[in-house]
C-alpha positions as MATLAB code, in Angstrom:
seq = 'XXXXXXXXXXXXXXXXXXXXXXXXXXXXXXXXXXXXXXXXXXXXXXXXXXXXXXXXXXXXXXXXXXXXXXXXXXXXXXXXXXXXXXXXXXXXXXXXXXXXXXXXXXXXXXXXXXXXXXXXXXXXXXXXXXXXXXXXXXXXXXXXXXXXXXXXXXXXXXXXXXXXXXXXXXXXXXXXXXXXXXXXXXXXXXXXXXXX';
ca = [
      -3.319  -34.476  -16.944;
      -3.811  -33.464  -20.470;
      -0.938  -31.765  -22.157;
      -1.836  -30.691  -25.661;
      -0.013  -28.353  -27.962;
      -2.154  -25.462  -29.148;
      -1.259  -22.414  -31.134;
      -0.017  -19.579  -28.898;
      -2.864  -17.172  -28.335;
      -5.552  -19.717  -29.165;
      -6.590  -19.934  -25.500;
      -9.248  -17.771  -23.893;
      -7.724  -17.747  -20.403;
      -4.297  -18.568  -19.043;
      -3.217  -18.614  -15.407;
       0.278  -19.180  -14.035;
       0.667  -20.853  -10.639;
       3.666  -21.004   -8.309;
       3.787  -24.798   -8.329;
       2.256  -27.789  -10.054;
       0.101  -28.832   -7.073;
      -1.831  -25.559   -7.162;
      -2.270  -25.892  -10.918;
      -3.579  -29.463  -10.446;
      -6.050  -28.245   -7.824;
      -7.278  -25.456  -10.125;
      -7.725  -27.921  -13.007;
      -9.677  -30.250  -10.743;
     -11.926  -27.383   -9.586;
     -12.571  -26.373  -13.178;
     -13.527  -29.919  -14.147;
     -15.738  -30.170  -11.073;
     -17.544  -26.992  -12.176;
     -18.390  -28.514  -15.539;
     -15.466  -27.615  -17.770;
     -14.581  -30.560  -19.998;
     -11.194  -32.131  -20.747;
     -11.270  -30.442  -24.160;
     -11.470  -27.036  -22.496;
      -8.889  -27.292  -19.690;
      -5.188  -27.721  -20.477;
      -2.169  -27.866  -18.208;
       1.065  -26.595  -19.767;
       4.641  -25.741  -18.898;
       5.421  -22.158  -17.980;
       6.649  -20.096  -20.907;
       4.963  -22.174  -23.625;
       2.182  -19.647  -24.137;
       1.739  -16.022  -23.162;
       4.070  -13.113  -22.613;
       3.672  -12.783  -18.854;
       1.560   -9.639  -18.764;
      -0.073   -9.850  -15.359;
      -2.440   -7.598  -13.469;
      -2.819   -7.745   -9.720;
      -6.325   -8.760   -8.746;
      -7.880   -7.915   -5.444;
      -7.003   -5.001   -3.208;
      -4.125   -2.818   -4.231;
      -1.182   -3.681   -1.978;
       0.403   -0.251   -2.471;
      -2.540    1.479   -0.768;
      -1.110    0.622    2.636;
       1.908    2.835    1.894;
      -0.423    5.800    1.398;
      -2.258    5.237    4.673;
       0.926    4.602    6.666;
       2.560    7.881    5.661;
       3.131   10.234    8.554;
       3.616   13.961    8.556;
       4.246   16.388   11.393;
       2.088   19.460   11.394;
       3.814   22.811   11.156;
       3.701   25.138   14.170;
       0.695   27.448   14.156;
       1.513   31.185   14.198;
      -1.227   31.832   16.734;
       0.568   29.629   19.296;
       3.891   31.349   18.639;
       2.338   34.776   19.207;
       0.374   33.573   22.240;
       3.436   32.077   23.942;
       5.525   35.170   23.103;
       2.965   37.517   24.670;
       2.451   35.349   27.782;
       6.179   34.864   28.421;
       6.860   38.560   27.668;
       4.259   39.701   30.193;
       5.404   37.235   32.875;
       9.115   38.025   32.555;
       8.351   41.757   32.250;
       6.403   41.665   35.521;
       9.162   39.626   37.201;
      11.758   42.175   35.972;
       9.624   45.037   37.285;
       9.329   43.347   40.696;
      13.088   42.720   40.697;
      13.752   46.394   39.891;
      11.624   47.443   42.893;
      13.454   44.956   45.126;
      16.909   46.046   43.977;
      16.503   49.651   42.761;
      20.186   50.538   42.848;
      21.412   47.454   40.952;
      18.605   47.168   38.381;
      17.272   50.423   36.911;
      13.482   50.358   36.453;
      12.740   50.975   32.728;
      15.754   49.094   31.368;
      15.059   46.008   33.452;
      11.402   45.984   32.358;
      12.304   46.227   28.654;
      15.046   43.575   28.862;
      12.762   41.206   30.798;
       9.944   41.665   28.272;
      12.322   41.070   25.310;
      13.762   37.914   26.871;
      10.213   36.724   27.581;
       9.134   37.344   23.981;
      12.150   35.453   22.620;
      11.640   32.506   24.996;
       7.889   32.435   24.289;
       8.359   32.483   20.512;
      10.926   29.670   20.643;
       8.680   27.646   22.966;
       5.728   28.126   20.596;
       7.864   27.085   17.625;
       9.263   23.935   19.188;
       6.208   22.677   21.060;
       5.304   19.073   20.451;
       3.539   18.904   17.108;
       0.850   16.424   16.163;
       1.718   13.595   13.818;
      -0.814   13.179   11.045;
      -1.287    9.913    9.192;
      -0.767    6.255   10.160;
      -4.511    5.856   10.432;
      -4.944    3.302   13.185;
      -1.927    1.226   12.213;
       1.279    0.602   14.055;
       4.071    1.224   11.559;
       6.556   -0.838   13.568;
       4.512   -4.008   13.034;
       4.539   -3.707    9.241;
       6.781   -6.199    7.513;
       8.878   -5.099    4.602;
       8.914   -8.497    2.953;
       6.651   -8.817   -0.051;
       5.549  -12.204   -1.262;
       7.659  -13.064   -4.271;
       6.378  -15.609   -6.766;
       8.329  -18.846   -6.662;
       9.710  -19.907   -9.997;
       8.788  -23.417  -10.953;
      11.230  -26.128  -11.813;
      11.844  -26.853  -15.463;
       9.146  -29.012  -17.010;
       6.553  -28.485  -14.252;
       3.002  -28.158  -15.523;
       2.127  -25.055  -13.548;
       0.091  -23.214  -16.197;
      -3.631  -23.808  -16.654;
      -5.117  -22.715  -19.978;
      -8.744  -22.712  -21.081;
     -10.123  -22.830  -24.558;
     -13.854  -22.341  -24.454;
     -16.057  -23.416  -27.390;
     -18.106  -20.234  -26.996;
     -15.625  -17.491  -26.157;
     -18.440  -14.932  -26.075;
     -20.099  -16.627  -23.064;
     -19.149  -14.050  -20.449;
     -20.616  -15.815  -17.424;
     -18.728  -19.047  -18.137;
     -15.496  -17.169  -18.766;
     -15.958  -15.129  -15.563;
     -16.608  -18.275  -13.536;
     -13.418  -19.857  -14.902;
     -11.428  -16.681  -14.151;
     -12.758  -16.614  -10.579;
     -11.771  -20.255  -10.034;
      -8.263  -19.602  -11.346;
      -7.803  -16.499   -9.187;
      -9.208  -18.117   -6.045;
      -6.849  -21.050   -6.564;
      -3.837  -18.730   -6.414;
      -3.151  -18.224  -10.114;
      -2.116  -15.053  -11.898;
      -4.043  -14.355  -15.082;
      -1.865  -13.638  -18.133;
      -3.530  -10.771  -19.995;
      -1.572  -11.331  -23.202;
      -3.535  -14.499  -23.983;
      -6.932  -14.449  -25.648;
      -8.541  -15.198  -28.953;
      -9.057  -12.216  -31.231;
];
């Protein structure tokens, strides 16, 4: 391991790892890909950089959007349809009952009361029918875990930061290859570091 003191901000890339073993593996991969000992440095956390990180890869908050659920509101057409159907059915039943018991149930009053009760029951049935649930596209919300992976803080003095100082900082392909190696090794790129 090479631990050299450089001026803060004199590095082109800086990645912070959760532990020293991952940082060692990333340094070894960088050296295997042709980066020299003068380009790759392993430092303690907090020596360089301000800890301005950006999440790479898929946005983890997108799952919250797709797991949202919403019940649809009752459609007015169903409310009216149920009210008319129930009103007609109960009106006919009241009319039949008034013919069966003409002395107890007068004909026009029984028909009107039966139709009104049918309309009220039909409207309430149309309002409280089982509504569709929109959202949760193909996922089972109960299986989602609420625990997010928290970065583990390293012990004091652990060399869990890998920094690169490239001789040609304008070489985009070399810088991109180094960034990909650092990200694939589990590092978080500090955006506050870079030569100006």
